[in-house]
mmCIF file of C-alpha atoms in Angstrom:
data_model
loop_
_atom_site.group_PDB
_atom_site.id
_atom_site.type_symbol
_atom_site.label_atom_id
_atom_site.label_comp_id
_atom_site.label_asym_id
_atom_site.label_seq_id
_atom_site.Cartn_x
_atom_site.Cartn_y
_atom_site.Cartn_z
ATOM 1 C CA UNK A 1 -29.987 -19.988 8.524
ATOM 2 C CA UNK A 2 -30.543 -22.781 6.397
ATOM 3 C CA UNK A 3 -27.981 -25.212 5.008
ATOM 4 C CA UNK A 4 -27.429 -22.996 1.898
ATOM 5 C CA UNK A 5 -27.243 -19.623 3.851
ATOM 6 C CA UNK A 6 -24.959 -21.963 6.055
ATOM 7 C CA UNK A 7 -22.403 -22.937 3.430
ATOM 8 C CA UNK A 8 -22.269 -19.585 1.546
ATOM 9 C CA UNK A 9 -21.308 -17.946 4.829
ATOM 10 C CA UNK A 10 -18.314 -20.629 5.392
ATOM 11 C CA UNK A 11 -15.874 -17.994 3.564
ATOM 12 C CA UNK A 12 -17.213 -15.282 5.917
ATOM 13 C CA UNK A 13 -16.522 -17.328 8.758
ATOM 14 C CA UNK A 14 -13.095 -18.369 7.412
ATOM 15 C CA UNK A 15 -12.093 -14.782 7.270
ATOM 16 C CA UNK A 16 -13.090 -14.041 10.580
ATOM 17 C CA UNK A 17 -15.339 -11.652 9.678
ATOM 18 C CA UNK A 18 -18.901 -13.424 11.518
ATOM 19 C CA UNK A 19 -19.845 -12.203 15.204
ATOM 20 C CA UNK A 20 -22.537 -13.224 17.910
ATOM 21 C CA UNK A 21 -25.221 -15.637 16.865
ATOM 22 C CA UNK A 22 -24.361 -16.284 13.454
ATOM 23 C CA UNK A 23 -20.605 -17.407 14.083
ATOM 24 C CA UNK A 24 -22.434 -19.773 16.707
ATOM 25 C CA UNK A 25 -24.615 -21.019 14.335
ATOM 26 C CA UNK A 26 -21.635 -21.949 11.771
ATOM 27 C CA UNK A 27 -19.772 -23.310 14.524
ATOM 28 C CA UNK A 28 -22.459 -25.495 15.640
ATOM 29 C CA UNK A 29 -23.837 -26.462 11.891
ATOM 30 C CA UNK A 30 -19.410 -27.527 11.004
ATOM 31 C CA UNK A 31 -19.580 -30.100 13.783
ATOM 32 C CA UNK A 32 -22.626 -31.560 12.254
ATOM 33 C CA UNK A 33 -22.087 -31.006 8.533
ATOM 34 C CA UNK A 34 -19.414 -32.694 6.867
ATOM 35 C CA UNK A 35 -20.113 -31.541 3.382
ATOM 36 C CA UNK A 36 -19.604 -27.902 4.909
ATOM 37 C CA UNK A 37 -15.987 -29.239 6.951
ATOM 38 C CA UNK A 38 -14.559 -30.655 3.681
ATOM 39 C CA UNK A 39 -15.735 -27.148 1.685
ATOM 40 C CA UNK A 40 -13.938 -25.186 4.534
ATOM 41 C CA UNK A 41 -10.941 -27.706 4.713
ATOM 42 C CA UNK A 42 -10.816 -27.382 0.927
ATOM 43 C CA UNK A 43 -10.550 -23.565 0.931
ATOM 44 C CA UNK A 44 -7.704 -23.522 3.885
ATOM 45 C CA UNK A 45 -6.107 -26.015 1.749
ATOM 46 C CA UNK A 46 -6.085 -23.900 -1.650
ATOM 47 C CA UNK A 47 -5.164 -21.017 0.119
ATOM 48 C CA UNK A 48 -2.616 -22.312 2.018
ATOM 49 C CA UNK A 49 -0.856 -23.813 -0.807
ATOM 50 C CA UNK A 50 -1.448 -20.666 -3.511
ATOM 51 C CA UNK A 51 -2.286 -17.482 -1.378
ATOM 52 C CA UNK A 52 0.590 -18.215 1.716
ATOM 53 C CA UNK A 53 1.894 -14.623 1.974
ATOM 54 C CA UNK A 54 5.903 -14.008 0.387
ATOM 55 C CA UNK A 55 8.454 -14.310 2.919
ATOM 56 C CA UNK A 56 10.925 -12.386 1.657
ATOM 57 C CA UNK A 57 12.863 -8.929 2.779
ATOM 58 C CA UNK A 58 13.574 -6.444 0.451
ATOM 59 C CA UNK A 59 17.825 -6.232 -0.570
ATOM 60 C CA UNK A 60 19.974 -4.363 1.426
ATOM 61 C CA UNK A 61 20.203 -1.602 -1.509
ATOM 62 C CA UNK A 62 16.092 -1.094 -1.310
ATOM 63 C CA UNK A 63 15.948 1.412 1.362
ATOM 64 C CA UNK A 64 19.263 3.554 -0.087
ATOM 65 C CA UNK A 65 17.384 3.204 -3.466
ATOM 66 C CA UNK A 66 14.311 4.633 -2.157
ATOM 67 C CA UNK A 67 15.854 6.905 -0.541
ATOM 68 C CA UNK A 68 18.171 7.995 -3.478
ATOM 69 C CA UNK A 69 14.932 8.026 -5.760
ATOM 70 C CA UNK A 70 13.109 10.445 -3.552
ATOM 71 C CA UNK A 71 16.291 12.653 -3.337
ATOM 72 C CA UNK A 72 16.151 13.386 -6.904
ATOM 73 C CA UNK A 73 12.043 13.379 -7.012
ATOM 74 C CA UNK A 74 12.114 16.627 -4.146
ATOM 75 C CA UNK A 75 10.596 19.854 -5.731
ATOM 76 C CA UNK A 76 13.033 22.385 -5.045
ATOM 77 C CA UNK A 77 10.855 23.965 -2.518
ATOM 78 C CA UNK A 78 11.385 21.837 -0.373
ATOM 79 C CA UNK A 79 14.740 22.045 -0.322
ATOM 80 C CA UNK A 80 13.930 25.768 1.502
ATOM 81 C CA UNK A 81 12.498 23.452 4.077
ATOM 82 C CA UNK A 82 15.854 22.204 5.697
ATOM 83 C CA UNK A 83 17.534 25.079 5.001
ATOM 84 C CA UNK A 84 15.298 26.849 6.734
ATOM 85 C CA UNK A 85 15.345 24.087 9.912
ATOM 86 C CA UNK A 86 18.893 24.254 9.880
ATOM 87 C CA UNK A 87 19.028 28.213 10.054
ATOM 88 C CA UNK A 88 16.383 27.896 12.500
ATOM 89 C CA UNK A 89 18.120 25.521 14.684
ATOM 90 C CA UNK A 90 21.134 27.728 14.957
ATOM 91 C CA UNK A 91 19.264 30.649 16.304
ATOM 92 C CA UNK A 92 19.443 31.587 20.123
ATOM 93 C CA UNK A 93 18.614 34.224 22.183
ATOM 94 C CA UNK A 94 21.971 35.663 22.343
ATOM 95 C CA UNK A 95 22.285 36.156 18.733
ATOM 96 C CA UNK A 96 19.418 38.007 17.470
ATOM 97 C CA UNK A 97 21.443 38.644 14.535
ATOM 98 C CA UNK A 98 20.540 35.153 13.275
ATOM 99 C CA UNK A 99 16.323 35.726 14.078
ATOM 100 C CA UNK A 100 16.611 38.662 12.135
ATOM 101 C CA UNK A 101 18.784 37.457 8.904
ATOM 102 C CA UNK A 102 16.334 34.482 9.043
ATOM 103 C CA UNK A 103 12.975 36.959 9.255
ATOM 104 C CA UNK A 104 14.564 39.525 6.183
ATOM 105 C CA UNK A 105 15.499 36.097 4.263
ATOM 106 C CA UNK A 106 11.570 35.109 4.920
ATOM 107 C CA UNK A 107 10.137 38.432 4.152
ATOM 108 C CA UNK A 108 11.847 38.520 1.012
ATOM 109 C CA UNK A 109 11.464 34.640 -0.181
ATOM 110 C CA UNK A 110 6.987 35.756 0.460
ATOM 111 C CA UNK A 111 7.198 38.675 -1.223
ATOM 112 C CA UNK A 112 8.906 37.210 -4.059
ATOM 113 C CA UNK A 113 6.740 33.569 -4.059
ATOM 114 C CA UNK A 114 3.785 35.995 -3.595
ATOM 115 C CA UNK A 115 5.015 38.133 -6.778
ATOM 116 C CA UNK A 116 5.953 35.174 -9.119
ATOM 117 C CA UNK A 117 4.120 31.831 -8.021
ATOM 118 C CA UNK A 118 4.863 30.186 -10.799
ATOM 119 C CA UNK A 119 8.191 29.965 -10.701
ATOM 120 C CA UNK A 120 8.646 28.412 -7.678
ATOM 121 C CA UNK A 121 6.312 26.297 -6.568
ATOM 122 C CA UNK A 122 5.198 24.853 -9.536
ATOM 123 C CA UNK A 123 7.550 21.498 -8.882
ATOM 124 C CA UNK A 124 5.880 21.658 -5.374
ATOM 125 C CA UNK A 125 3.208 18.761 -5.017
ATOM 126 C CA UNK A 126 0.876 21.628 -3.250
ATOM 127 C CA UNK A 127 0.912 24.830 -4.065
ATOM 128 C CA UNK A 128 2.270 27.479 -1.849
ATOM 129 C CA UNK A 129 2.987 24.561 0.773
ATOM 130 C CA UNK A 130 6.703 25.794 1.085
ATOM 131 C CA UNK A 131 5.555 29.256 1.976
ATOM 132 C CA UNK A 132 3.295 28.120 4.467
ATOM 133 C CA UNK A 133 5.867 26.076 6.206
ATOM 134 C CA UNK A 134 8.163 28.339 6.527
ATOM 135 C CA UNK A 135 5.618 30.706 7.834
ATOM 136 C CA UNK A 136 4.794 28.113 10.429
ATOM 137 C CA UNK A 137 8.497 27.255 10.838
ATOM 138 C CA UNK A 138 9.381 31.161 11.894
ATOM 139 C CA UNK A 139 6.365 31.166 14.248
ATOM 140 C CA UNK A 140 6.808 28.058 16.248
ATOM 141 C CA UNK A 141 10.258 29.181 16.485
ATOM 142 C CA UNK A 142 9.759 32.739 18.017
ATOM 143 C CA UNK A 143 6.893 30.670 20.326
ATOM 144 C CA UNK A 144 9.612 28.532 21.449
ATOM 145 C CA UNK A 145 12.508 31.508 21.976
ATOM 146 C CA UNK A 146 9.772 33.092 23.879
ATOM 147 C CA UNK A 147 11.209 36.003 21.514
ATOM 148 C CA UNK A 148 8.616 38.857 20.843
ATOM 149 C CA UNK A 149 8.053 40.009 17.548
ATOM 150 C CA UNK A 150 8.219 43.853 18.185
ATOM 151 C CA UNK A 151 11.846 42.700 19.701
ATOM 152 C CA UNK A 152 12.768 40.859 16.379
ATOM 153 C CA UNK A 153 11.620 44.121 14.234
ATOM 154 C CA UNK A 154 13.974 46.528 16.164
ATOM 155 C CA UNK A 155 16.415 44.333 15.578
ATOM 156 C CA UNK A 156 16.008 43.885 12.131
ATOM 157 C CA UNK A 157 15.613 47.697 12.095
ATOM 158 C CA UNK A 158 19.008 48.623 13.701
ATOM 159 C CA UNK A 159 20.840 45.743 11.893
ATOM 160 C CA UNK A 160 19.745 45.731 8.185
ATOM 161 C CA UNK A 161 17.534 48.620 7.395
ATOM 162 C CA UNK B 1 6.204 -5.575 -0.751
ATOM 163 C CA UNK B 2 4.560 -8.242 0.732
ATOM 164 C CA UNK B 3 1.477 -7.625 -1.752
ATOM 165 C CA UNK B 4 3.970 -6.745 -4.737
ATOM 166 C CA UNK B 5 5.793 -9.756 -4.534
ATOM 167 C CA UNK B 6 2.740 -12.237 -3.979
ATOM 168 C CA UNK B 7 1.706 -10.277 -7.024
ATOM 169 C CA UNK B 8 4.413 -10.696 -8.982
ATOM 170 C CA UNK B 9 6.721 -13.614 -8.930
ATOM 171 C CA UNK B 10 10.070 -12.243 -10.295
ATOM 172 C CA UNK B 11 11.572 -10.603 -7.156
ATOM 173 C CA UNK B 12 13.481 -7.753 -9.090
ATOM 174 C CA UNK B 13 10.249 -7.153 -10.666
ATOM 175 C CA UNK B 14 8.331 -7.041 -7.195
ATOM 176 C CA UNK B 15 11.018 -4.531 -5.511
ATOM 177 C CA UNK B 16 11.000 -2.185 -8.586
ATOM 178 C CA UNK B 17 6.903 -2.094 -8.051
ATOM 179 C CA UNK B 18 7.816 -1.236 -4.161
ATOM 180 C CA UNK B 19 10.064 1.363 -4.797
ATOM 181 C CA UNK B 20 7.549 3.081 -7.293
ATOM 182 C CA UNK B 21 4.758 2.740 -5.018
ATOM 183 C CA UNK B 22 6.800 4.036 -2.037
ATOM 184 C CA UNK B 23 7.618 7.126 -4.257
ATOM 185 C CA UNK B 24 4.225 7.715 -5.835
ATOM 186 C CA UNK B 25 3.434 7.628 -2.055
ATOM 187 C CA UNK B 26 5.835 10.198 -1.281
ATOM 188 C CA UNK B 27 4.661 11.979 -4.402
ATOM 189 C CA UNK B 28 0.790 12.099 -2.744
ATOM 190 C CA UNK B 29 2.073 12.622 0.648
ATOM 191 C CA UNK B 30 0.443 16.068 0.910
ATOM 192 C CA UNK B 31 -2.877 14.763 -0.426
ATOM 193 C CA UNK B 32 -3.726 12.333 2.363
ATOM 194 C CA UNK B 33 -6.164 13.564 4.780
ATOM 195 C CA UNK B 34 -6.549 10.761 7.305
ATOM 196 C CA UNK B 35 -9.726 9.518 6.421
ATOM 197 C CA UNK B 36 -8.057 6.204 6.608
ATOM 198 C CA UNK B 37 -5.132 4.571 8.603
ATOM 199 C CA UNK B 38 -2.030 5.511 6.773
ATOM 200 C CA UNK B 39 -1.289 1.717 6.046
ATOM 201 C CA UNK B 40 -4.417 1.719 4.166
ATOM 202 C CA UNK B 41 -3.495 4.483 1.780
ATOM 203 C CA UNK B 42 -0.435 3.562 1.006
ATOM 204 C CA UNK B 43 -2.235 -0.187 0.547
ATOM 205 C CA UNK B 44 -4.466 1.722 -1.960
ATOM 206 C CA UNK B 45 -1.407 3.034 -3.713
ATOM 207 C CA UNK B 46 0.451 -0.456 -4.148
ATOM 208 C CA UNK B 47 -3.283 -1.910 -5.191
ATOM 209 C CA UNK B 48 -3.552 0.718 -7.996
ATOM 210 C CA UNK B 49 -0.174 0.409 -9.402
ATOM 211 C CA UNK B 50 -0.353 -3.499 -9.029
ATOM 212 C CA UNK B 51 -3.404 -3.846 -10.645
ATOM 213 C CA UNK B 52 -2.347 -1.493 -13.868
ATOM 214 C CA UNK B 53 1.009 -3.707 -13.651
ATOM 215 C CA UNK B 54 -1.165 -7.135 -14.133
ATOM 216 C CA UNK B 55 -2.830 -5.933 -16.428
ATOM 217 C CA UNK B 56 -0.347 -5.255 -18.741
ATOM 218 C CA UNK B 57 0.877 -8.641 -18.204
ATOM 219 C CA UNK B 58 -1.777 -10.265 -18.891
ATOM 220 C CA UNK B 59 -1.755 -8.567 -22.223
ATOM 221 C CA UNK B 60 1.537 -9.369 -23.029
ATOM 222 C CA UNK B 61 0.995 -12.908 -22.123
ATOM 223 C CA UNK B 62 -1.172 -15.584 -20.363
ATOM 224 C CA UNK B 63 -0.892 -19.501 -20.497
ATOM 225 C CA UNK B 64 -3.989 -21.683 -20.867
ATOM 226 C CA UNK B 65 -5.270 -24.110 -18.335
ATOM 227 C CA UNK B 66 -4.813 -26.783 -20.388
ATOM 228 C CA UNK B 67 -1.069 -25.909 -20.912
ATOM 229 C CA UNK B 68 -0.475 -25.556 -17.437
ATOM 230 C CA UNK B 69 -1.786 -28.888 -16.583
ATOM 231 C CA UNK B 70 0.076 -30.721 -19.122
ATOM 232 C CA UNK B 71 2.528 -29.761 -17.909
ATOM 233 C CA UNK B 72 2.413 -29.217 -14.556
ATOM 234 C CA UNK B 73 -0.680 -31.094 -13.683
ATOM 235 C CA UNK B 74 1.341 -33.664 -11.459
ATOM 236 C CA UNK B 75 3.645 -31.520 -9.485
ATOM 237 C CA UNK B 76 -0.105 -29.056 -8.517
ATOM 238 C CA UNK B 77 -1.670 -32.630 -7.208
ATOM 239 C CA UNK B 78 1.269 -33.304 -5.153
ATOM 240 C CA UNK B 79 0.960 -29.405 -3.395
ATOM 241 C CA UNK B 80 -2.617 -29.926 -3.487
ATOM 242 C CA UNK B 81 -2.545 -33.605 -1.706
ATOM 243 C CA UNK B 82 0.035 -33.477 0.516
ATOM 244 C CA UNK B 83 0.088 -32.966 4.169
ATOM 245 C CA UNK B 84 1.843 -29.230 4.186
ATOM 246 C CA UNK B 85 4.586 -29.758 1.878
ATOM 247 C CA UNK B 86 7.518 -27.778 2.242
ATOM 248 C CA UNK B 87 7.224 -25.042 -0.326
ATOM 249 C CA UNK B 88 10.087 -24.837 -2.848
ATOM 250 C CA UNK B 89 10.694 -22.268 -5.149
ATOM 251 C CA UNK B 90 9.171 -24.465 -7.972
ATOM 252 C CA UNK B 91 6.191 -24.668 -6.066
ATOM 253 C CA UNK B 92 5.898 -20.700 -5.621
ATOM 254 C CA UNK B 93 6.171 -19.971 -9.055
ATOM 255 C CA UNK B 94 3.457 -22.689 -9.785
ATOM 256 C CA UNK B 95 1.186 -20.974 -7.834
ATOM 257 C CA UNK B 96 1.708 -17.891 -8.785
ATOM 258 C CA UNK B 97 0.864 -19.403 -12.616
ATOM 259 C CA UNK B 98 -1.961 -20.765 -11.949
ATOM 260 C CA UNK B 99 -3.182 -17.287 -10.083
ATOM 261 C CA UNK B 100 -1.935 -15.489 -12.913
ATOM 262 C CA UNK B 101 -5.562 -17.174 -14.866
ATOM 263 C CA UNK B 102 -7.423 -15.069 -12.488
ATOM 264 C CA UNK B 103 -8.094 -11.670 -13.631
ATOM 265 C CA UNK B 104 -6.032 -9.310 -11.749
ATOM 266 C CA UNK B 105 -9.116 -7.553 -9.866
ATOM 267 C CA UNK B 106 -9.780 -11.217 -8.502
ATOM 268 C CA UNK B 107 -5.843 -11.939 -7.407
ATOM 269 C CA UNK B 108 -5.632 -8.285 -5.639
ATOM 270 C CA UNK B 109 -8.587 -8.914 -3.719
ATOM 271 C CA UNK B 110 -7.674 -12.387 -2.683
ATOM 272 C CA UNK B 111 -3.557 -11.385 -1.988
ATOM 273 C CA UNK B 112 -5.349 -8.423 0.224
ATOM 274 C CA UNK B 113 -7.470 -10.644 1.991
ATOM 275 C CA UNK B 114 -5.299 -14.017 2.305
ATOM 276 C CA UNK B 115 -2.039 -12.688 1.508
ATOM 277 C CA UNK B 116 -2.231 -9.555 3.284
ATOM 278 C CA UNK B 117 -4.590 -10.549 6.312
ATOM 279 C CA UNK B 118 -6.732 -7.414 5.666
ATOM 280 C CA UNK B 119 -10.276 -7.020 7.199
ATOM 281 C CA UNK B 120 -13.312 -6.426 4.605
ATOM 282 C CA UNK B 121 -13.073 -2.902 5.889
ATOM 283 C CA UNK B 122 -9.804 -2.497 5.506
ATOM 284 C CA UNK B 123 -10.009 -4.069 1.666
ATOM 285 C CA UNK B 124 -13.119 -1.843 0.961
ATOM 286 C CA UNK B 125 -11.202 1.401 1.654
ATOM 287 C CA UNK B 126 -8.436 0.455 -0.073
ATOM 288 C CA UNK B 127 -10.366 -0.737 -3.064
ATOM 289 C CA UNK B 128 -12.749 1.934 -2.765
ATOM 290 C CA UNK B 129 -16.031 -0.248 -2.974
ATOM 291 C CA UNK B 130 -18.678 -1.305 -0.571
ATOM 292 C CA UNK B 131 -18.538 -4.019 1.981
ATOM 293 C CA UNK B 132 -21.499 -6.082 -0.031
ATOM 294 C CA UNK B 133 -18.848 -5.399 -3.126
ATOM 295 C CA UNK B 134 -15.562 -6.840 -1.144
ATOM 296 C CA UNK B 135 -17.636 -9.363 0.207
ATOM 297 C CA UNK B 136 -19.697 -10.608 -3.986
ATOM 298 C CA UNK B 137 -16.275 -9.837 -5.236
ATOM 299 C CA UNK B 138 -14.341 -12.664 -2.576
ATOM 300 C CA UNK B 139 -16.701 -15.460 -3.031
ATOM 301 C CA UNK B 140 -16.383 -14.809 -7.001
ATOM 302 C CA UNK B 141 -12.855 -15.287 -6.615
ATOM 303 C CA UNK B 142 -12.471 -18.079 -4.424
ATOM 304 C CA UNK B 143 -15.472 -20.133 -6.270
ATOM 305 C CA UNK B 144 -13.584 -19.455 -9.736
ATOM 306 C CA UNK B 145 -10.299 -20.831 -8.106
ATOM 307 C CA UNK B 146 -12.263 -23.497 -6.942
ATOM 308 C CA UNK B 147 -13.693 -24.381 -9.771
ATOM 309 C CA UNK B 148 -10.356 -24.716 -11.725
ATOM 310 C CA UNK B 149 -9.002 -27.050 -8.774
ATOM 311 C CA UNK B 150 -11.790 -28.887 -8.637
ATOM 312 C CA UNK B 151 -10.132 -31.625 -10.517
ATOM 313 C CA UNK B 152 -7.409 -32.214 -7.503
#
């Protein structure tokens, strides 16, 4: 590289972002050059004094405020979401009663998101995600009960139909 | 709210941007797909909102260099001068007035890369450019900076 190739890539070596040979080469040409020091001294200089990153952590209301805001931003979907992992959570194998209440609620919530989209999930930022996740909810449930499905039915059979 | 606040000098003003980028985040939760590190998308998110945020202030108002040195010439040659000064609040919202005669492209990509200690990568995917355009885009900004300072 040549002196000018040299001092335009002073920035790129600042920033770290120069490997191998040509780092070497900028390294070597700085202890030589002192127009090329002074430029790089100059720059660490400005930015140390202008462009020093803010030290400062957020108030102790941020995270509650945050927190509150995204509260009251939820689509109502999702609200099916933890009612749905708090139903879940409270079925065992015991209690079949619960798997099935939770499987008729299901059945009924995708026949009726199926039937009238709109209405639901049009506050939800992607479309037909709360059906989904409950679908995937009930499944990695039954997965982890090591609960058949055919068991679930008769169940749901003897109980509510 | 590291970026927000280098930014954006009144602190209120920097948390509110934080909390509206954290829930435009949530918001667009469902529409990132990984192609970058999670830090960088949400860094993409705070760029965008920061950026529309400057630019609105500088509509609304921007002080000349000329002003700025009249009256503030003196206490910029002391920062500029002396041997790492501590850095008062004074100081801080010097600096952030004399960054404030940058355009805002040119202060986001110099808070991401000097601020923020983000790689040209990292900057291109959150700006959405090329390398070559992070790269032509840096020197522009640091030799107009420069070139106002050049003075001190």
């Amino acid at each position: 590289m040549n002196h000018e190739e040299l001092k335009e890539a002073l920035f790129t070596f600042h920033d770290g972002e120069l490997a191998g040979k040509e780092r070497q080469e900028v390294e070597t040409h700085l202890v030589t050059c002192s127009d090329c020091r002074l430029a790089l001294e100059r720059w660490k200089k400005i930015s140390g004094v202008l462009l020093r990153p803010a030290k400062i952590a957020p108030s102790e209301e941020f995270v509650s405020r945050v927190m509150r805001r995204i509260e009251e931003e939820r689509p109502a979907v999702l609200g099916l979401r933890d009612a749905l992992e708090g139903l879940w959570d409270r079925v065992s194998l015991p209690n079949l009663a619960w798997a099935g209440s939770a499987a008729v609620l299901l059945v009924f919530a995708s026949l009726y998101f199926y039937s009238r989209p709109s209405r639901f999930l049009v506050a939800s930022a992607d479309e037909g995600l709360g059906l989904q996740y409950a679908e995937v909810l009930m499944e990695n449930a039954l997965d982890e009960k090591n609960v058949e499905k055919n068991e679930i039915e008769t169940d749901i059979e003897e109980h509510f139909l | 709210m590291g970026l927000c606040l280098s930014l954006i000098s009144n602190s209120t003003q920097a948390e509110d941007a934080a909390q509206e980028i954290f829930i435009k985040a949530y918001q667009s939760l469902s529409r990132f797909r990984g192609d970058s590190s999670f830090s960088t998308w949400l860094y993409r998110i705070a760029a965008n909102h920061c950026r529309d945020l400057l630019r609105k202030k500088t509509r609304e108002h921007s002080e000349s260099w000329n002003d700025l040195m009249e009256r503030y010439g003196e206490s910029l040659e002391k920062m500029l001068v002396g041997s790492n000064p501590p850095f008062s609040r004074d100081d801080a919202d010097l600096a952030h007035r004399i960054l404030s005669l940058l355009s805002p492209e040119y202060r986001l990509i110099l808070s991401l890369r000097e601020g923020q200690g983000l790689s040209y990568q990292e900057i291109a995917q959150t700006l959405e450019c090329t390398l070559d355009a992070v790269k032509a885009r840096l020197r522009r900004a640091r030799c107009e900076l420069q070139e106002k300072l050049r003075h001190f």
